mmCIF file of C-alpha atoms in Angstrom:
data_model
loop_
_atom_site.group_PDB
_atom_site.id
_atom_site.type_symbol
_atom_site.label_atom_id
_atom_site.label_comp_id
_atom_site.label_asym_id
_atom_site.label_seq_id
_atom_site.Cartn_x
_atom_site.Cartn_y
_atom_site.Cartn_z
ATOM 1 C CA MET A 1 -12.898 -15.939 -20.722
ATOM 2 C CA VAL A 2 -10.972 -15.186 -23.988
ATOM 3 C CA GLU A 3 -8.018 -17.103 -24.248
ATOM 4 C CA LEU A 4 -5.169 -15.255 -26.006
ATOM 5 C CA ALA A 5 -1.877 -16.310 -24.894
ATOM 6 C CA ASP A 6 -1.978 -19.671 -26.522
ATOM 7 C CA SER A 7 -4.190 -19.051 -29.404
ATOM 8 C CA PRO A 8 -3.570 -21.457 -32.417
ATOM 9 C CA GLN A 9 -4.357 -18.715 -34.890
ATOM 10 C CA PRO A 10 -1.229 -16.864 -36.095
ATOM 11 C CA VAL A 11 -0.680 -13.362 -34.872
ATOM 12 C CA LYS A 12 -0.172 -10.818 -37.732
ATOM 13 C CA THR A 13 2.502 -8.358 -36.927
ATOM 14 C CA CYS A 14 2.533 -4.895 -38.107
ATOM 15 C CA ALA A 15 5.714 -3.130 -39.549
ATOM 16 C CA ALA A 16 6.891 -0.622 -37.091
ATOM 17 C CA SER A 17 10.237 1.178 -37.193
ATOM 18 C CA SER A 18 11.421 1.150 -33.648
ATOM 19 C CA PRO A 19 8.158 1.912 -31.974
ATOM 20 C CA THR A 20 8.631 4.232 -28.885
ATOM 21 C CA GLY A 21 5.799 5.224 -26.426
ATOM 22 C CA LEU A 22 3.370 3.927 -24.022
ATOM 23 C CA LEU A 23 0.391 1.868 -24.608
ATOM 24 C CA VAL A 24 -2.561 1.224 -22.240
ATOM 25 C CA VAL A 25 -4.133 -2.010 -22.593
ATOM 26 C CA ASP A 26 -7.347 -3.578 -20.985
ATOM 27 C CA LYS A 27 -5.924 -6.682 -19.767
ATOM 28 C CA PRO A 28 -8.612 -9.591 -20.002
ATOM 29 C CA GLN A 29 -9.104 -12.132 -17.297
ATOM 30 C CA GLY A 30 -7.323 -15.562 -17.381
ATOM 31 C CA ILE A 31 -3.874 -14.421 -18.888
ATOM 32 C CA THR A 32 -0.854 -13.041 -17.177
ATOM 33 C CA SER A 33 0.640 -9.637 -17.801
ATOM 34 C CA HIS A 34 3.581 -11.225 -19.419
ATOM 35 C CA ASP A 35 1.151 -12.947 -21.870
ATOM 36 C CA VAL A 36 -0.120 -9.268 -22.768
ATOM 37 C CA VAL A 37 3.552 -8.289 -23.339
ATOM 38 C CA SER A 38 4.285 -11.184 -25.707
ATOM 39 C CA ARG A 39 1.123 -10.520 -27.737
ATOM 40 C CA VAL A 40 2.052 -6.652 -28.078
ATOM 41 C CA ARG A 41 5.682 -7.616 -29.016
ATOM 42 C CA ARG A 42 4.429 -9.689 -31.871
ATOM 43 C CA ILE A 43 1.951 -7.014 -32.970
ATOM 44 C CA TYR A 44 4.489 -4.337 -33.026
ATOM 45 C CA ARG A 45 7.429 -6.413 -34.038
ATOM 46 C CA THR A 46 9.614 -5.278 -31.205
ATOM 47 C CA LYS A 47 11.286 -7.006 -28.195
ATOM 48 C CA ARG A 48 11.519 -3.921 -26.296
ATOM 49 C CA VAL A 49 8.235 -4.086 -24.399
ATOM 50 C CA GLY A 50 7.816 -3.918 -20.641
ATOM 51 C CA HIS A 51 4.825 -3.403 -18.348
ATOM 52 C CA ILE A 52 4.184 -1.318 -15.352
ATOM 53 C CA GLY A 53 2.429 -2.957 -12.418
ATOM 54 C CA THR A 54 1.748 -6.604 -12.721
ATOM 55 C CA LEU A 55 -1.910 -7.676 -12.723
ATOM 56 C CA ASP A 56 -2.612 -11.402 -11.823
ATOM 57 C CA PRO A 57 -4.625 -13.709 -14.283
ATOM 58 C CA LEU A 58 -7.772 -13.137 -12.096
ATOM 59 C CA ALA A 59 -7.576 -9.409 -12.456
ATOM 60 C CA THR A 60 -8.596 -7.181 -15.549
ATOM 61 C CA GLY A 61 -8.158 -3.615 -16.642
ATOM 62 C CA VAL A 62 -5.281 -1.110 -16.972
ATOM 63 C CA LEU A 63 -1.858 -2.453 -17.811
ATOM 64 C CA VAL A 64 0.584 0.254 -18.898
ATOM 65 C CA LEU A 65 3.140 -1.038 -21.517
ATOM 66 C CA CYS A 66 6.315 0.821 -22.265
ATOM 67 C CA LEU A 67 7.716 0.312 -25.991
ATOM 68 C CA GLY A 68 11.167 1.069 -27.168
ATOM 69 C CA ASP A 69 13.125 3.912 -25.459
ATOM 70 C CA ALA A 70 9.914 4.426 -23.251
ATOM 71 C CA THR A 71 11.069 1.243 -21.277
ATOM 72 C CA ARG A 72 13.667 3.565 -19.761
ATOM 73 C CA ILE A 73 11.088 5.648 -17.980
ATOM 74 C CA ALA A 74 9.353 2.663 -16.478
ATOM 75 C CA GLU A 75 11.219 3.183 -13.181
ATOM 76 C CA TYR A 76 9.552 6.608 -12.769
ATOM 77 C CA LEU A 77 5.997 5.410 -13.477
ATOM 78 C CA ALA A 78 6.299 2.289 -11.260
ATOM 79 C CA GLY A 79 5.335 4.166 -8.006
ATOM 80 C CA CYS A 80 2.284 5.733 -9.350
ATOM 81 C CA ASP A 81 -0.872 5.513 -7.277
ATOM 82 C CA LYS A 82 -3.577 3.161 -8.560
ATOM 83 C CA GLU A 83 -7.438 2.888 -8.591
ATOM 84 C CA TYR A 84 -9.375 -0.380 -8.461
ATOM 85 C CA VAL A 85 -13.060 -1.771 -8.416
ATOM 86 C CA ALA A 86 -13.020 -5.001 -6.341
ATOM 87 C CA ASN A 87 -15.588 -7.594 -5.392
ATOM 88 C CA ALA A 88 -15.383 -9.250 -2.000
ATOM 89 C CA CYS A 89 -17.239 -12.346 -0.609
ATOM 90 C CA PHE A 90 -17.312 -12.647 3.288
ATOM 91 C CA GLY A 91 -17.704 -15.775 5.242
ATOM 92 C CA GLU A 92 -14.718 -17.678 4.105
ATOM 93 C CA THR A 93 -10.963 -17.560 3.720
ATOM 94 C CA SER A 94 -8.830 -18.985 1.132
ATOM 95 C CA SER A 95 -4.948 -19.925 0.577
ATOM 96 C CA THR A 96 -4.598 -17.178 -2.020
ATOM 97 C CA GLU A 97 -6.930 -14.605 -0.456
ATOM 98 C CA ASP A 98 -9.113 -14.788 -3.503
ATOM 99 C CA SER A 99 -11.736 -17.075 -5.116
ATOM 100 C CA THR A 100 -9.026 -18.968 -7.046
ATOM 101 C CA GLY A 101 -7.542 -20.541 -3.886
ATOM 102 C CA GLU A 102 -8.177 -23.501 -1.728
ATOM 103 C CA ILE A 103 -11.033 -22.700 1.049
ATOM 104 C CA LEU A 104 -9.339 -22.725 4.162
ATOM 105 C CA SER A 105 -12.315 -21.848 6.569
ATOM 106 C CA GLU A 106 -16.048 -21.031 6.313
ATOM 107 C CA SER A 107 -18.465 -19.240 8.523
ATOM 108 C CA ASP A 108 -21.868 -17.550 8.529
ATOM 109 C CA ALA A 109 -21.655 -13.957 7.622
ATOM 110 C CA SER A 110 -25.352 -13.288 7.789
ATOM 111 C CA HIS A 111 -25.047 -11.172 10.754
ATOM 112 C CA VAL A 112 -22.808 -8.688 9.048
ATOM 113 C CA THR A 113 -24.866 -5.441 8.234
ATOM 114 C CA LEU A 114 -24.186 -2.420 6.115
ATOM 115 C CA SER A 115 -23.442 -0.348 9.214
ATOM 116 C CA MET A 116 -20.897 -2.786 10.519
ATOM 117 C CA LEU A 117 -19.104 -2.943 7.208
ATOM 118 C CA ASP A 118 -19.112 0.858 7.070
ATOM 119 C CA LEU A 119 -17.641 1.101 10.402
ATOM 120 C CA ALA A 120 -14.966 -1.572 9.774
ATOM 121 C CA LEU A 121 -13.608 0.315 6.607
ATOM 122 C CA VAL A 122 -12.594 3.322 8.757
ATOM 123 C CA ALA A 123 -9.653 1.482 10.124
ATOM 124 C CA PHE A 124 -8.463 0.688 6.478
ATOM 125 C CA ARG A 125 -8.378 4.329 5.186
ATOM 126 C CA GLY A 126 -5.141 6.237 5.257
ATOM 127 C CA ASP A 127 -1.753 4.914 6.175
ATOM 128 C CA ILE A 128 -1.917 1.230 7.276
ATOM 129 C CA LEU A 129 0.363 -1.612 7.624
ATOM 130 C CA GLN A 130 -0.177 -4.699 5.330
ATOM 131 C CA THR A 131 1.490 -8.106 5.323
ATOM 132 C CA PRO A 132 2.072 -9.223 1.593
ATOM 133 C CA PRO A 133 0.366 -12.472 0.557
ATOM 134 C CA MET A 134 2.451 -15.526 -0.272
ATOM 135 C CA VAL A 135 1.043 -15.295 -3.888
ATOM 136 C CA SER A 136 2.845 -12.097 -4.488
ATOM 137 C CA ALA A 137 5.902 -11.498 -6.861
ATOM 138 C CA LEU A 138 8.057 -10.339 -3.862
ATOM 139 C CA HIS A 139 11.520 -12.068 -3.579
ATOM 140 C CA HIS A 140 12.744 -14.248 -0.750
ATOM 141 C CA ASP A 141 16.153 -15.730 -0.973
ATOM 142 C CA GLY A 142 16.247 -15.206 -4.784
ATOM 143 C CA ARG A 143 12.701 -16.765 -5.384
ATOM 144 C CA ARG A 144 9.336 -15.215 -5.954
ATOM 145 C CA LEU A 145 6.819 -15.728 -3.168
ATOM 146 C CA TYR A 146 4.326 -17.277 -5.360
ATOM 147 C CA GLU A 147 6.823 -19.937 -6.570
ATOM 148 C CA ILE A 148 7.227 -21.078 -2.820
ATOM 149 C CA ALA A 149 3.491 -20.942 -2.344
ATOM 150 C CA ARG A 150 2.931 -23.213 -5.284
ATOM 151 C CA GLU A 151 5.038 -25.862 -3.653
ATOM 152 C CA GLY A 152 3.006 -25.540 -0.462
ATOM 153 C CA GLY A 153 5.635 -23.440 1.408
ATOM 154 C CA THR A 154 5.163 -20.335 3.476
ATOM 155 C CA VAL A 155 7.856 -17.899 4.807
ATOM 156 C CA GLU A 156 7.550 -15.089 7.262
ATOM 157 C CA ARG A 157 6.642 -11.725 5.723
ATOM 158 C CA LEU A 158 7.092 -8.355 7.438
ATOM 159 C CA ALA A 159 4.141 -6.078 7.361
ATOM 160 C CA ARG A 160 4.822 -2.935 5.142
ATOM 161 C CA PRO A 161 3.325 0.532 5.192
ATOM 162 C CA VAL A 162 0.796 1.279 2.337
ATOM 163 C CA SER A 163 -1.588 4.056 1.919
ATOM 164 C CA VAL A 164 -5.334 3.853 1.069
ATOM 165 C CA SER A 165 -6.446 7.329 0.099
ATOM 166 C CA GLU A 166 -10.014 6.224 -0.892
ATOM 167 C CA LEU A 167 -12.019 3.217 0.129
ATOM 168 C CA ASP A 168 -15.619 3.583 -0.874
ATOM 169 C CA LEU A 169 -18.251 0.939 -0.536
ATOM 170 C CA LEU A 170 -20.319 0.750 -3.830
ATOM 171 C CA SER A 171 -22.655 -1.957 -2.944
ATOM 172 C CA PHE A 172 -23.491 -4.507 -0.207
ATOM 173 C CA GLN A 173 -25.578 -7.646 -0.225
ATOM 174 C CA PRO A 174 -26.213 -9.340 3.208
ATOM 175 C CA GLY A 175 -26.376 -12.977 3.601
ATOM 176 C CA MET A 176 -24.487 -16.217 4.828
ATOM 177 C CA ARG A 177 -21.912 -15.335 2.078
ATOM 178 C CA ALA A 178 -22.348 -11.493 2.247
ATOM 179 C CA THR A 179 -20.753 -9.645 -0.900
ATOM 180 C CA ALA A 180 -19.736 -6.186 -1.445
ATOM 181 C CA GLU A 181 -18.192 -4.014 -4.184
ATOM 182 C CA PHE A 182 -15.510 -1.520 -3.402
ATOM 183 C CA ARG A 183 -13.655 1.294 -5.194
ATOM 184 C CA VAL A 184 -10.143 1.644 -3.920
ATOM 185 C CA CYS A 185 -7.311 4.260 -4.545
ATOM 186 C CA CYS A 186 -3.989 3.352 -2.961
ATOM 187 C CA SER A 187 -0.371 3.507 -3.209
ATOM 188 C CA SER A 188 1.673 1.170 -5.308
ATOM 189 C CA GLY A 189 2.502 -2.000 -3.507
ATOM 190 C CA THR A 190 -0.972 -2.208 -1.986
ATOM 191 C CA TYR A 191 -2.529 -5.748 -2.304
ATOM 192 C CA ILE A 192 -6.385 -5.546 -2.729
ATOM 193 C CA ARG A 193 -6.776 -9.301 -1.850
ATOM 194 C CA THR A 194 -5.022 -8.608 1.451
ATOM 195 C CA LEU A 195 -7.051 -5.729 2.064
ATOM 196 C CA ILE A 196 -10.275 -7.604 1.569
ATOM 197 C CA ALA A 197 -8.984 -10.490 3.661
ATOM 198 C CA ASP A 198 -8.044 -7.931 6.428
ATOM 199 C CA ILE A 199 -11.475 -6.400 6.357
ATOM 200 C CA GLY A 200 -13.043 -9.738 6.663
ATOM 201 C CA ALA A 201 -11.015 -10.700 9.646
ATOM 202 C CA SER A 202 -11.883 -7.493 11.456
ATOM 203 C CA LEU A 203 -15.542 -8.564 10.886
ATOM 204 C CA GLY A 204 -14.799 -11.987 12.401
ATOM 205 C CA VAL A 205 -15.970 -13.833 9.243
ATOM 206 C CA GLY A 206 -13.070 -13.798 6.841
ATOM 207 C CA GLY A 207 -13.034 -12.524 3.338
ATOM 208 C CA VAL A 208 -11.852 -13.342 -0.269
ATOM 209 C CA MET A 209 -11.529 -11.180 -3.319
ATOM 210 C CA ALA A 210 -13.884 -12.402 -6.067
ATOM 211 C CA SER A 211 -12.935 -10.255 -8.841
ATOM 212 C CA LEU A 212 -10.642 -7.208 -9.408
ATOM 213 C CA ARG A 213 -10.423 -4.486 -12.206
ATOM 214 C CA ARG A 214 -7.837 -1.868 -12.206
ATOM 215 C CA THR A 215 -9.405 1.376 -13.617
ATOM 216 C CA ARG A 216 -6.265 3.566 -13.274
ATOM 217 C CA VAL A 217 -2.452 3.739 -13.058
ATOM 218 C CA GLY A 218 -1.331 7.172 -12.247
ATOM 219 C CA PRO A 219 -2.500 9.384 -15.201
ATOM 220 C CA PHE A 220 -3.586 6.260 -17.185
ATOM 221 C CA ARG A 221 -7.177 5.440 -17.294
ATOM 222 C CA ILE A 222 -9.375 2.506 -18.527
ATOM 223 C CA VAL A 223 -11.196 4.722 -20.847
ATOM 224 C CA ASP A 224 -7.911 5.131 -22.856
ATOM 225 C CA ALA A 225 -7.204 1.456 -22.853
ATOM 226 C CA GLN A 226 -7.259 -0.662 -25.957
ATOM 227 C CA THR A 227 -8.331 -4.333 -25.761
ATOM 228 C CA LEU A 228 -6.050 -7.051 -27.404
ATOM 229 C CA PRO A 229 -8.710 -7.969 -29.946
ATOM 230 C CA GLU A 230 -8.876 -4.166 -30.792
ATOM 231 C CA LEU A 231 -5.205 -4.025 -31.344
ATOM 232 C CA GLN A 232 -5.122 -7.050 -33.427
ATOM 233 C CA SER A 233 -7.903 -5.894 -35.599
ATOM 234 C CA ALA A 234 -6.274 -2.580 -35.929
ATOM 235 C CA CYS A 235 -2.882 -4.306 -36.891
ATOM 236 C CA GLU A 236 -4.674 -6.276 -39.653
ATOM 237 C CA ALA A 237 -6.209 -3.053 -41.026
ATOM 238 C CA GLY A 238 -2.778 -1.360 -40.788
ATOM 239 C CA MET A 239 -4.221 1.399 -38.534
ATOM 240 C CA LEU A 240 -2.673 0.850 -35.040
ATOM 241 C CA PRO A 241 -3.403 3.593 -32.575
ATOM 242 C CA PRO A 242 -0.653 5.988 -31.906
ATOM 243 C CA LEU A 243 1.387 5.455 -28.730
ATOM 244 C CA GLU A 244 1.447 7.986 -26.079
ATOM 245 C CA THR A 245 4.798 9.864 -26.175
ATOM 246 C CA ILE A 246 7.233 10.092 -23.385
ATOM 247 C CA ALA A 247 6.489 13.800 -22.870
ATOM 248 C CA GLU A 248 2.790 13.125 -22.739
ATOM 249 C CA ALA A 249 3.278 10.283 -20.130
ATOM 250 C CA LEU A 250 5.372 12.698 -17.993
ATOM 251 C CA ARG A 251 3.051 15.672 -18.537
ATOM 252 C CA ASP A 252 2.636 16.227 -14.666
ATOM 253 C CA TRP A 253 6.342 16.778 -14.392
ATOM 254 C CA PRO A 254 8.036 20.178 -14.540
ATOM 255 C CA SER A 255 9.564 20.612 -17.925
ATOM 256 C CA ILE A 256 12.046 23.014 -19.705
ATOM 257 C CA ARG A 257 12.136 23.536 -23.527
ATOM 258 C CA LEU A 258 15.804 23.815 -24.909
ATOM 259 C CA THR A 259 17.238 25.685 -27.564
ATOM 260 C CA ALA A 260 18.973 23.874 -30.295
ATOM 261 C CA GLU A 261 22.333 24.617 -28.874
ATOM 262 C CA GLU A 262 21.094 23.250 -25.313
ATOM 263 C CA GLU A 263 19.729 20.240 -26.897
ATOM 264 C CA SER A 264 23.111 19.411 -28.436
ATOM 265 C CA GLU A 265 24.851 19.799 -25.183
ATOM 266 C CA VAL A 266 22.274 17.525 -23.462
ATOM 267 C CA ARG A 267 22.663 14.650 -26.219
ATOM 268 C CA MET A 268 26.395 14.743 -25.489
ATOM 269 C CA GLY A 269 25.672 14.284 -21.745
ATOM 270 C CA ARG A 270 26.893 17.757 -20.806
ATOM 271 C CA THR A 271 25.365 19.918 -18.185
ATOM 272 C CA ILE A 272 23.576 23.040 -19.260
ATOM 273 C CA VAL A 273 22.728 26.297 -17.182
ATOM 274 C CA ALA A 274 19.232 26.253 -15.817
ATOM 275 C CA PRO A 275 17.206 29.104 -17.249
ATOM 276 C CA SER A 276 16.690 32.053 -14.794
ATOM 277 C CA THR A 277 12.932 32.048 -16.119
ATOM 278 C CA SER A 278 12.441 28.376 -14.624
ATOM 279 C CA SER A 279 9.124 28.370 -12.615
ATOM 280 C CA PRO A 280 9.342 27.824 -9.005
ATOM 281 C CA GLU A 281 8.216 24.371 -9.471
ATOM 282 C CA SER A 282 11.122 23.478 -11.594
ATOM 283 C CA THR A 283 13.805 24.989 -9.570
ATOM 284 C CA LEU A 284 12.474 23.205 -6.411
ATOM 285 C CA SER A 285 12.305 19.878 -8.226
ATOM 286 C CA THR A 286 15.297 17.721 -8.698
ATOM 287 C CA ARG A 287 13.894 16.010 -11.713
ATOM 288 C CA MET A 288 12.416 17.370 -14.841
ATOM 289 C CA VAL A 289 11.483 16.631 -18.504
ATOM 290 C CA LEU A 290 13.889 18.237 -21.224
ATOM 291 C CA LEU A 291 12.023 19.065 -24.374
ATOM 292 C CA ASP A 292 13.375 20.166 -27.765
ATOM 293 C CA THR A 293 11.990 23.012 -29.735
ATOM 294 C CA ASP A 294 9.108 20.950 -31.071
ATOM 295 C CA GLY A 295 8.075 19.633 -27.661
ATOM 296 C CA VAL A 296 9.493 16.311 -28.075
ATOM 297 C CA CYS A 297 11.120 14.671 -24.951
ATOM 298 C CA VAL A 298 15.013 14.756 -25.435
ATOM 299 C CA GLY A 299 15.770 13.433 -21.806
ATOM 300 C CA ILE A 300 15.236 13.388 -18.163
ATOM 301 C CA GLY A 301 17.477 16.000 -16.329
ATOM 302 C CA GLU A 302 18.057 16.879 -12.605
ATOM 303 C CA ILE A 303 18.549 20.512 -11.513
ATOM 304 C CA GLN A 304 21.340 21.131 -9.014
ATOM 305 C CA ASP A 305 22.973 24.316 -8.088
ATOM 306 C CA GLY A 306 21.654 26.316 -10.975
ATOM 307 C CA VAL A 307 22.609 23.662 -13.716
ATOM 308 C CA ILE A 308 20.852 20.755 -15.281
ATOM 309 C CA GLN A 309 22.547 17.375 -15.334
ATOM 310 C CA PRO A 310 21.017 14.935 -17.987
ATOM 311 C CA ARG A 311 20.270 11.551 -16.445
ATOM 312 C CA LYS A 312 18.751 9.903 -19.455
ATOM 313 C CA VAL A 313 19.052 10.955 -23.100
ATOM 314 C CA PHE A 314 16.544 9.563 -25.674
ATOM 315 C CA ALA A 315 17.279 8.977 -29.361
#
């Protein structure tokens, strides 16, 4: 495990004039998502950094950071679907539903076969109900659930609908502590640790999440991610990688390229007439990207009754 959050070595910062854009970081194990944000704030010398989709210290992989004005589109990206690779151990349960928690029960899982596991997975594909774990960041009476859990408390949680579009078994090793590796594509708000615990419960032996790696958040993939050491080295060399622009981050949205006059109106918060040449997708969508003549994102607009109302305007 590489300790980065409390390193005694000074972190070199890079001069960056109001950096704006998105950065995909490969979060290492053992630190929090906020630790990553703090490190990137120092490297880019900006306080305006936020992240999309928290990863627990145990988890690694894709953590999408928004810098500068890009923090204003975080709300649009927070609901993106996600992809994970997870390892499970069957034959035990824990207080956190993962390998870091206190072991609550143990049983012999040697009778679990590949065909039994394949059959069990059927019930966890598609739209399912899931009860959030106590070690989640959800609020209860103004407090995070994990804060209550750390004090040994529990509260009642209601099951919530989530969607698991893909649940593939990548490998399986039978035994008293049977292990398996899964690939999961799911909606935002799905807890993989709970998914594994529920699969284990359906097998009658319990299960805990041994490791978790997030490989995708919406259009942002692990192959495009930078590690923190890579960012630090690039900073020291004065060659930080370019940030993904707002327009690139919202490339799957319908967009309209504005004239100079329309851009001026939008920047003053005024509505403009929706062009009659708008694609059917644009006219049916209530939200779209507004681009200037160079393809740079000017703002986010909503089309209503033939006019475009600016909702967010970027510098």
